Amino acid sequence: MSFPGNFLWGGAVAANQCEGGYLEDGKALSVPDMLLGGNVNTPRTFLPQIDDSAFYPSHEAIDFYHHYKEDIALFAEMGFNVFRLSINWARIFPNGDDDKPNEAGLAFYDAIFDECAKYGIEPLVTLCHYEIPWNIVTKYGGFSNRKTIDLFLKYTETVFKRYKDKVKYWLTFNELNITCREIHGGQHALFSLGLMDEEDINSKERIPLSKLKTNPQRMFEALHNAFVASALAVKMGHEINPDFMIGNMIAHRTYYPLTPNPADIMACLKEDEVGNGLTGDVQVRGEYPSYIFRFFKENNIDPSFITEEDKQILKEGTVDMYTFSYYQSSCTSTDPSAERTQGNMGTGIKNPYLKASDWGWQIDPEGLRYTLNKLHDRYPHTPLMVVENGFGAFDTVEEDGSIHDPYRIDYFRSHFKAMSEAIEDGVPLIGYTTWGPIDLVSAGTGEYAKRYGFIYVNRHDDGTGDFSRSKKDSFYWYKKVIESNGKDLD
Ligand code: BGP
């Protein structure tokens, strides 16, 4: 086993999925505050105004807002030396366009970073993890408006300057690339870019996320503006503190051709290029890849939004590290009748060699080694970090309060083996954070029941539970893994 001595081991959360305190201390609404819960068979719904009679999982989430000291102490007990979290933009600039930042919001993150420092834990901070202030959506049209680039940079400058001596590792946007996989669907356009169709904004009815509308032209323009915002943030960060390590964050879906039919192989290449490659290439190489212009043409997208000045910005704002989430792989096929996995948003074409989780996410540890190798090939000079990986499952609390989760341990064990193989292969993997080291609200389904944590949280989809924390078997197992720097996986 071959993890380097300074390897970063930890866990990752997002503000809207754990904090709660949704209107406390000056925070205003952000996109996820408007989302109701669903489950594997029922999509989450969106209502453009708050319905006081409905249950919104993110409003209290797991109440990290009031439990952060206890939670960070538990992370420290497991031996974390890194903790990935996001800053909720709407805590700092509640409406996105306020003149001055909200001091109470800034103080909250100061307190978190100070708590991390007490235990020698490095924060890894995502600037925008599906948390665009709602006012930016309704008043400016999210990132479809270039004014939003300025608003994002004002927020970014504020937090970079405030925390420059407390935070070294930053990520600009979470998983911008998912938007490219659903160019006619509006879910991720809303989550990541704050884009909403006028008709949807004015809806009086709940809209299932899968029915939100967008159009590819507007979506790619907004994505481009987010690329520019990200590049300008990287440049600014390096000016504020040259020691900052600033990364992108890609939702990596690994694709395999379903058959050796060359048509499937080509389809697989194309899906990977658009679904993973475009965002990574722009953010790591600093330019749009040539293959995307044919895709634009075939989808009637006019790329004239890419100006000469923007091209220069993208060149100057390339990231210091490529980070990504990895949960699963899927297949690509030109056969329209190819069987798909049953599940929520992570569905894809079924791989006959793989098992899937209860949410239809196909479990593929070998695919992580493959992905790490491919990414290193593609970006040979860029360090890599896995910043989300984990197993969403139903957990059972025994009568004595214990929680036995061997399925989660098995998932992690096999993925850690795959990472160590990749390191042996020569991949510069610098760190790893599990998704949801503590149970939290699922982004895809809005459930508590889809649990990822080493730490159980007593909170349920019917709104019951006292938010108390307890340790699952996997808690002790991960502690041992970190203590042995990945050697002891038994
Ligand atoms: C990623 C998101 C996370 C997280 C994770 C698991 O795409 O960055 O926010 O939620 O997926 O997904 P889910 O919560 O749907 O199980």
Coordinates of C-alpha atoms and ligand atoms in Angstrom, one line a residue:
M1 CA 0.0 0.0 0.0
S2 CA 1.4 3.2 -1.1
F3 CA -0.2 6.4 0.1
P4 CA 2.4 9.2 0.4
G5 CA 3.3 10.5 3.9
N6 CA 1.6 13.8 3.5
F7 CA -1.6 12.4 2.0
L8 CA -4.8 14.3 2.9
W9 CA -7.5 12.1 4.4
G10 CA -10.9 13.5 5.4
G11 CA -14.5 14.0 4.5
A12 CA -16.7 16.4 2.5
V13 CA -20.0 18.2 3.0
A14 CA -21.9 21.1 1.4
A15 CA -23.4 23.9 3.4
N16 CA -27.0 23.5 2.2
Q17 CA -27.0 19.8 2.9
C18 CA -25.7 20.0 6.5
E19 CA -26.0 23.5 8.0
G20 CA -29.7 24.2 8.4
G21 CA -30.1 27.6 10.1
Y22 CA -31.5 28.6 6.8
L23 CA -32.5 32.2 7.7
E24 CA -30.4 32.6 10.8
D25 CA -28.1 35.6 11.4
G26 CA -28.9 37.4 8.3
K27 CA -28.8 34.6 5.7
A28 CA -31.4 35.0 2.9
L29 CA -32.8 32.3 0.6
S30 CA -30.6 30.3 -1.7
V31 CA -31.6 27.9 -4.4
P32 CA -31.7 24.7 -2.3
D33 CA -33.9 26.3 0.3
M34 CA -36.7 26.1 -2.3
L35 CA -36.4 22.4 -2.8
L36 CA -38.7 19.8 -1.3
G37 CA -37.7 16.2 -0.6
G38 CA -38.3 13.2 -2.8
N39 CA -37.0 9.6 -2.9
V40 CA -35.6 7.1 -5.3
N41 CA -38.9 6.8 -7.2
T42 CA -40.3 10.3 -6.7
P43 CA -38.3 13.3 -8.0
R44 CA -37.7 16.3 -5.7
T45 CA -40.0 19.3 -6.5
F46 CA -39.4 23.0 -6.7
L47 CA -41.7 25.8 -5.8
P48 CA -40.5 29.3 -6.5
Q49 CA -41.9 30.6 -3.2
I50 CA -41.8 29.2 0.3
D51 CA -44.8 27.1 1.3
D52 CA -45.0 27.3 5.1
S53 CA -46.9 24.1 5.4
A54 CA -44.3 22.0 3.5
F55 CA -41.2 20.2 4.8
Y56 CA -37.9 21.5 3.4
P57 CA -35.0 19.2 4.3
S58 CA -32.3 21.9 3.9
H59 CA -34.0 24.4 6.3
E60 CA -32.7 22.4 9.3
A61 CA -30.6 19.8 7.5
I62 CA -28.5 18.1 10.2
D63 CA -28.2 21.4 12.1
F64 CA -24.4 21.6 11.6
Y65 CA -24.9 25.3 12.2
H66 CA -25.3 24.6 15.9
H67 CA -23.4 21.3 16.1
Y68 CA -20.2 22.1 14.2
K69 CA -18.0 21.9 17.3
E70 CA -19.2 18.4 18.2
D71 CA -18.9 17.3 14.5
I72 CA -15.4 18.7 14.0
A73 CA -14.3 17.0 17.2
L74 CA -15.6 13.7 15.8
F75 CA -13.8 14.3 12.5
A76 CA -10.6 14.9 14.5
E77 CA -11.2 11.7 16.4
M78 CA -11.2 9.8 13.1
G79 CA -7.9 11.5 12.3
F80 CA -9.0 13.9 9.5
N81 CA -6.3 16.3 8.3
V82 CA -8.6 17.8 5.8
F83 CA -12.3 18.8 5.9
R84 CA -14.1 19.8 2.7
L85 CA -17.0 22.2 3.2
S86 CA -18.7 24.9 1.3
I87 CA -19.4 28.5 2.2
N88 CA -23.1 29.4 1.6
W89 CA -22.9 32.5 -0.6
A90 CA -26.2 33.7 0.9
R91 CA -24.8 33.9 4.4
I92 CA -22.1 36.3 3.2
F93 CA -24.1 38.4 0.6
P94 CA -27.6 37.4 1.4
N95 CA -29.1 38.8 -1.8
G96 CA -26.0 38.4 -3.8
D97 CA -25.9 42.1 -4.7
D98 CA -25.7 43.7 -1.2
D99 CA -23.2 46.6 -0.8
K100 CA -21.6 45.1 2.3
P101 CA -21.0 41.5 3.5
N102 CA -23.0 40.1 6.4
E103 CA -20.6 40.1 9.4
A104 CA -22.5 37.3 11.2
G105 CA -22.1 35.0 8.2
L106 CA -18.3 35.7 8.0
A107 CA -18.0 35.1 11.7
F108 CA -19.7 31.7 11.4
Y109 CA -17.0 30.5 9.0
D110 CA -14.2 32.1 11.1
A111 CA -15.5 30.0 14.0
I112 CA -15.5 26.8 11.8
F113 CA -12.0 27.4 10.5
D114 CA -10.7 28.1 14.0
E115 CA -12.2 24.9 15.3
C116 CA -10.5 23.0 12.4
A117 CA -7.2 24.7 13.3
K118 CA -7.5 23.4 16.9
Y119 CA -7.1 19.9 15.6
G120 CA -4.7 20.5 12.7
I121 CA -7.4 20.0 10.1
E122 CA -7.0 21.9 6.8
P123 CA -10.2 23.3 5.4
L124 CA -10.9 22.7 1.7
V125 CA -13.5 25.2 0.8
T126 CA -15.9 25.2 -2.2
L127 CA -17.0 28.7 -3.1
C128 CA -20.2 27.6 -4.8
H129 CA -21.8 24.2 -4.1
Y130 CA -25.3 24.6 -5.6
E131 CA -25.9 27.6 -3.3
I132 CA -26.6 30.6 -5.5
P133 CA -28.6 33.3 -3.6
W134 CA -32.2 33.1 -4.8
N135 CA -32.3 36.9 -5.6
I136 CA -29.5 36.3 -8.2
V137 CA -31.8 33.8 -10.0
T138 CA -34.9 36.0 -10.1
K139 CA -33.3 39.4 -10.6
Y140 CA -30.3 38.6 -12.8
G141 CA -31.0 35.3 -14.4
G142 CA -28.1 33.6 -12.7
F143 CA -24.9 33.2 -14.7
S144 CA -26.7 33.9 -18.0
N145 CA -26.0 37.5 -17.0
R146 CA -22.4 38.7 -17.0
K147 CA -23.3 40.9 -14.0
T148 CA -23.3 37.6 -11.9
I149 CA -19.6 37.2 -12.7
D150 CA -19.0 40.5 -10.8
L151 CA -21.3 39.5 -7.9
F152 CA -19.5 36.1 -7.6
L153 CA -16.1 37.9 -7.7
K154 CA -17.1 40.4 -5.0
Y155 CA -18.2 37.5 -2.8
T156 CA -15.0 35.6 -3.6
E157 CA -12.7 38.5 -2.9
T158 CA -14.4 39.0 0.4
V159 CA -13.9 35.4 1.6
F160 CA -10.4 35.1 0.1
K161 CA -9.2 38.2 1.9
R162 CA -11.0 37.3 5.2
Y163 CA -9.7 33.8 5.4
K164 CA -6.4 34.1 3.6
D165 CA -4.4 32.9 6.6
K166 CA -6.9 30.2 7.6
V167 CA -7.7 28.4 4.4
K168 CA -5.1 27.3 1.8
Y169 CA -7.2 24.9 -0.3
W170 CA -10.1 26.2 -2.4
L171 CA -12.5 24.9 -5.1
T172 CA -14.4 27.4 -7.3
F173 CA -17.6 25.6 -8.4
N174 CA -19.0 22.2 -7.6
E175 CA -19.6 19.9 -10.6
L176 CA -20.3 22.5 -13.3
N177 CA -19.9 19.7 -15.9
I178 CA -23.2 18.0 -15.0
T179 CA -25.0 20.7 -16.9
C180 CA -23.4 19.4 -20.1
R181 CA -25.0 16.0 -19.7
E182 CA -28.6 17.4 -19.6
I183 CA -28.5 20.2 -22.1
H184 CA -32.3 20.2 -22.5
G185 CA -33.1 19.7 -18.7
G186 CA -33.0 22.5 -16.2
Q187 CA -32.1 20.8 -12.9
H188 CA -28.4 21.3 -12.9
A189 CA -28.7 24.6 -14.8
L190 CA -30.6 25.8 -11.7
F191 CA -28.3 24.1 -9.1
S192 CA -25.0 25.2 -10.6
L193 CA -25.8 28.2 -12.8
G194 CA -28.9 29.7 -11.2
L195 CA -30.8 29.5 -14.5
M196 CA -34.5 29.3 -14.5
D197 CA -37.0 29.6 -17.3
E198 CA -39.4 32.6 -16.9
E199 CA -42.5 30.3 -17.0
D200 CA -41.0 28.1 -14.2
I201 CA -40.1 31.1 -12.1
N202 CA -43.7 32.3 -12.2
S203 CA -45.1 28.8 -11.5
K204 CA -47.7 28.5 -8.7
E205 CA -47.4 24.7 -8.9
R206 CA -44.6 22.4 -7.6
I207 CA -42.4 21.5 -10.5
P208 CA -40.5 18.1 -10.5
L209 CA -36.8 18.9 -11.0
S210 CA -36.7 16.7 -14.1
K211 CA -39.3 18.9 -15.7
L212 CA -37.5 22.2 -15.2
K213 CA -36.9 23.8 -18.6
T214 CA -33.8 25.3 -20.2
N215 CA -32.4 25.8 -23.6
P216 CA -28.9 24.7 -24.7
Q217 CA -27.9 28.1 -26.0
R218 CA -28.6 29.9 -22.8
M219 CA -27.2 27.1 -20.8
F220 CA -23.8 27.0 -22.5
E221 CA -23.6 30.8 -22.4
A222 CA -24.2 30.7 -18.6
L223 CA -21.7 27.9 -18.3
H224 CA -19.1 30.0 -20.2
N225 CA -19.7 32.9 -17.8
A226 CA -19.1 30.5 -14.9
F227 CA -15.9 29.3 -16.5
V228 CA -14.8 33.0 -16.8
A229 CA -15.8 33.7 -13.2
S230 CA -13.9 30.6 -12.0
A231 CA -10.7 31.6 -14.0
L232 CA -10.9 35.2 -12.6
A233 CA -11.3 33.8 -9.1
V234 CA -8.2 31.6 -9.5
K235 CA -6.2 34.6 -10.7
M236 CA -7.5 36.8 -7.9
G237 CA -6.8 34.1 -5.3
H238 CA -3.1 33.8 -6.4
E239 CA -2.7 37.6 -6.1
I240 CA -4.2 37.6 -2.6
N241 CA -2.1 34.6 -1.4
P242 CA 0.4 33.0 -3.7
D243 CA 0.3 29.8 -1.5
F244 CA -3.4 29.2 -2.3
M245 CA -4.0 25.8 -4.1
I246 CA -7.2 26.4 -6.1
G247 CA -9.0 23.6 -7.9
N248 CA -12.0 22.9 -10.1
M249 CA -14.4 20.1 -9.2
I250 CA -15.9 17.7 -11.7
A251 CA -18.6 15.2 -11.3
H252 CA -16.7 12.4 -12.9
R253 CA -18.9 9.8 -14.5
T254 CA -16.8 7.0 -16.0
Y255 CA -18.1 5.5 -19.2
Y256 CA -17.4 2.2 -20.9
P257 CA -18.6 1.1 -24.3
L258 CA -21.3 -1.5 -23.8
T259 CA -19.9 -3.6 -26.6
P260 CA -16.7 -3.7 -28.8
N261 CA -18.8 -2.3 -31.7
P262 CA -16.7 0.6 -32.9
A263 CA -19.9 2.7 -33.0
D264 CA -20.3 2.2 -29.2
I265 CA -16.6 3.0 -28.7
M266 CA -17.1 6.3 -30.6
A267 CA -20.3 7.1 -28.7
C268 CA -18.4 6.5 -25.5
L269 CA -15.6 8.8 -26.5
K270 CA -18.1 11.6 -27.3
E271 CA -20.1 11.2 -24.1
D272 CA -16.9 11.4 -22.1
E273 CA -15.7 14.5 -24.0
V274 CA -18.8 16.5 -23.4
G275 CA -19.8 15.1 -20.0
N276 CA -16.4 15.2 -18.3
G277 CA -13.8 16.6 -20.7
L278 CA -15.1 20.0 -21.7
T279 CA -15.2 21.5 -18.2
G280 CA -11.9 19.9 -17.2
D281 CA -10.1 20.9 -20.4
V282 CA -11.3 24.6 -20.1
Q283 CA -10.3 24.8 -16.4
V284 CA -7.0 22.8 -16.5
R285 CA -5.7 23.6 -20.1
G286 CA -7.2 27.1 -20.2
E287 CA -9.0 26.8 -23.6
Y288 CA -12.0 25.3 -25.2
P289 CA -11.1 21.9 -26.8
S290 CA -11.6 21.6 -30.5
Y291 CA -14.1 18.7 -30.3
I292 CA -16.7 20.9 -28.7
F293 CA -17.2 23.1 -31.7
R294 CA -18.7 20.3 -33.7
F295 CA -21.0 19.5 -30.8
F296 CA -22.0 23.1 -30.7
K297 CA -22.8 23.1 -34.4
E298 CA -24.8 19.9 -34.2
N299 CA -26.8 21.3 -31.3
N300 CA -27.4 24.7 -32.9
I301 CA -25.3 26.5 -30.3
D302 CA -23.7 29.8 -31.5
P303 CA -20.4 30.0 -29.6
S304 CA -19.9 33.7 -30.3
F305 CA -20.2 34.3 -26.5
I306 CA -16.6 33.2 -26.3
T307 CA -14.8 36.5 -26.8
E308 CA -11.1 37.1 -27.4
E309 CA -10.9 38.8 -24.0
D310 CA -12.5 35.7 -22.3
K311 CA -10.1 33.4 -24.0
Q312 CA -7.2 35.3 -22.4
I313 CA -8.9 35.1 -19.0
L314 CA -9.3 31.4 -19.3
K315 CA -5.6 31.0 -20.2
E316 CA -4.6 33.0 -17.2
G317 CA -6.9 31.4 -14.7
T318 CA -6.1 27.7 -14.9
V319 CA -6.4 25.6 -11.7
D320 CA -3.7 24.2 -9.5
M321 CA -5.3 20.9 -9.0
Y322 CA -8.1 18.8 -10.6
T323 CA -10.6 17.5 -8.1
F324 CA -13.5 15.3 -8.7
S325 CA -16.4 13.2 -7.3
Y326 CA -16.5 9.5 -8.2
Y327 CA -19.4 7.3 -7.3
Q328 CA -20.1 5.1 -10.2
S329 CA -19.6 4.2 -13.8
S330 CA -22.0 3.4 -16.6
C331 CA -22.0 2.2 -20.2
T332 CA -22.6 3.9 -23.5
S333 CA -24.4 2.3 -26.3
T334 CA -25.8 3.2 -29.7
D335 CA -28.6 0.6 -29.1
P336 CA -31.7 2.5 -27.9
S337 CA -33.1 -0.6 -26.2
A338 CA -30.0 -1.1 -24.0
E339 CA -31.1 -1.7 -20.4
R340 CA -30.8 1.2 -18.0
T341 CA -30.2 1.0 -14.2
Q342 CA -33.3 1.8 -12.1
G343 CA -32.7 4.7 -9.8
N344 CA -32.6 8.4 -9.3
M345 CA -30.5 10.9 -11.2
G346 CA -27.4 8.8 -11.4
T347 CA -28.9 6.3 -13.8
G348 CA -27.1 5.1 -16.9
I349 CA -26.8 2.0 -19.1
K350 CA -26.4 -1.1 -17.1
N351 CA -23.1 -2.9 -16.9
P352 CA -23.7 -6.6 -16.6
Y353 CA -20.6 -7.0 -14.5
L354 CA -21.5 -4.5 -11.8
K355 CA -23.9 -4.4 -8.8
A356 CA -25.7 -1.2 -8.0
S357 CA -26.8 0.6 -4.8
D358 CA -30.4 0.9 -3.8
W359 CA -30.4 4.2 -5.7
G360 CA -29.2 2.5 -8.9
W361 CA -25.6 3.8 -8.7
Q362 CA -23.3 1.1 -10.1
I363 CA -20.4 0.2 -7.8
D364 CA -17.1 0.1 -9.6
P365 CA -13.9 0.4 -7.6
E366 CA -11.7 -0.7 -10.5
G367 CA -13.2 2.2 -12.4
L368 CA -11.7 4.6 -9.9
R369 CA -8.2 3.3 -10.7
Y370 CA -9.0 3.5 -14.5
T371 CA -10.3 7.1 -14.0
L372 CA -7.3 8.2 -12.1
N373 CA -5.0 6.8 -14.8
K374 CA -7.0 8.4 -17.6
L375 CA -7.1 11.8 -15.9
H376 CA -3.3 11.7 -15.3
D377 CA -2.8 10.9 -18.9
R378 CA -5.0 13.8 -19.9
Y379 CA -3.6 16.3 -17.4
P380 CA -0.1 15.0 -16.8
H381 CA 1.1 18.1 -14.8
T382 CA -1.8 18.5 -12.5
P383 CA -2.2 16.9 -9.1
L384 CA -5.5 15.1 -8.6
M385 CA -7.7 14.8 -5.6
V386 CA -10.9 12.7 -5.0
V387 CA -13.2 15.1 -3.1
E388 CA -16.3 13.0 -3.1
N389 CA -16.8 9.2 -3.0
G390 CA -19.1 7.2 -0.8
F391 CA -22.0 4.8 -0.5
G392 CA -25.5 6.0 0.1
A393 CA -27.5 3.3 1.9
F394 CA -30.3 2.6 4.4
D395 CA -28.9 2.1 7.9
T396 CA -30.5 0.3 10.8
V397 CA -30.0 1.3 14.4
E398 CA -29.9 -1.7 16.7
E399 CA -31.7 -1.8 20.0
D400 CA -28.5 -1.1 21.8
G401 CA -27.9 2.0 19.6
S402 CA -25.1 0.4 17.5
I403 CA -25.1 0.7 13.7
H404 CA -23.4 -2.1 11.7
D405 CA -22.6 -1.0 8.2
P406 CA -20.3 -3.6 6.6
Y407 CA -21.6 -2.6 3.1
R408 CA -20.1 0.8 3.5
I409 CA -16.8 -0.5 4.8
D410 CA -16.7 -2.9 1.8
Y411 CA -17.3 0.0 -0.6
F412 CA -14.6 2.1 0.9
R413 CA -12.1 -0.7 1.2
S414 CA -12.4 -1.6 -2.5
H415 CA -12.1 2.0 -3.5
F416 CA -9.0 2.6 -1.3
K417 CA -7.3 -0.4 -2.8
A418 CA -8.0 1.0 -6.2
M419 CA -6.5 4.4 -5.2
S420 CA -3.4 2.8 -3.9
E421 CA -3.1 0.8 -7.2
A422 CA -3.4 4.1 -9.1
I423 CA -0.7 5.7 -6.9
E424 CA 1.5 2.6 -7.8
D425 CA 0.7 3.3 -11.4
G426 CA 2.3 6.8 -10.9
V427 CA -0.8 8.9 -10.5
P428 CA -0.2 12.1 -8.4
L429 CA -3.1 11.7 -6.1
I430 CA -2.7 14.1 -3.2
G431 CA -5.8 13.5 -1.1
Y432 CA -9.2 12.0 -0.6
T433 CA -12.4 13.2 1.1
T434 CA -15.4 10.8 1.5
W435 CA -18.8 12.2 0.7
G436 CA -20.8 12.8 3.8
P437 CA -18.6 11.6 6.7
I438 CA -21.7 12.5 8.7
D439 CA -25.2 11.7 7.4
L440 CA -26.7 14.7 5.6
V441 CA -29.5 15.6 3.2
S442 CA -29.1 14.0 -0.2
A443 CA -28.8 16.5 -3.1
G444 CA -30.4 14.3 -5.6
T445 CA -33.4 13.0 -3.7
G446 CA -33.6 15.4 -0.7
E447 CA -33.7 12.4 1.7
Y448 CA -32.2 11.7 5.0
A449 CA -32.7 8.0 4.5
K450 CA -29.9 7.9 1.9
R451 CA -27.2 7.9 4.5
Y452 CA -23.5 8.2 3.7
G453 CA -21.9 8.9 7.1
F454 CA -19.5 7.3 9.5
I455 CA -21.5 9.3 12.0
Y456 CA -25.3 8.6 12.2
V457 CA -27.6 11.6 12.7
N458 CA -31.0 11.0 14.3
R459 CA -33.1 12.9 11.9
H460 CA -35.7 11.5 9.5
D461 CA -37.7 12.3 6.4
D462 CA -40.9 12.8 8.4
G463 CA -39.2 15.7 10.3
T464 CA -38.7 13.6 13.5
G465 CA -35.4 13.1 15.3
D466 CA -33.4 15.0 17.9
F467 CA -30.3 15.5 15.7
S468 CA -28.1 13.5 18.1
R469 CA -25.0 11.9 16.7
S470 CA -23.7 8.4 17.1
K471 CA -20.8 6.4 15.6
K472 CA -21.3 3.6 13.1
D473 CA -18.9 0.6 12.8
S474 CA -17.4 2.4 9.8
F475 CA -16.3 5.3 12.1
Y476 CA -13.8 3.0 13.8
W477 CA -12.8 1.4 10.6
Y478 CA -12.0 4.8 8.8
K479 CA -10.1 5.9 11.9
K480 CA -7.9 2.8 11.6
V481 CA -7.3 3.4 7.9
I482 CA -6.2 7.0 8.5
E483 CA -4.0 6.0 11.4
S484 CA -2.2 3.5 9.3
N485 CA -2.1 5.9 6.3
G486 CA -4.2 3.5 4.2
K487 CA -2.2 0.4 5.1
D488 CA -4.7 -1.3 7.4
L489 CA -7.9 -1.9 5.4
D490 CA -9.1 -5.0 7.2
Ligands
BGP1 C1 -22.7 15.1 -5.8 C2 -22.9 16.4 -5.0 C3 -23.1 16.3 -3.6 C4 -23.7 15.0 -3.1 C5 -23.4 13.8 -3.9 C6 -24.2 12.6 -3.6 O1 -23.0 15.2 -7.1 O2 -21.8 17.2 -5.2 O3 -23.7 17.5 -3.2 O4 -25.0 15.1 -2.7 O5 -23.4 14.0 -5.3 O6 -25.4 12.7 -4.3 P1 -26.8 12.4 -3.5 O7 -26.9 13.4 -2.4 O8 -27.9 12.6 -4.6 O9 -26.8 11.0 -3.1

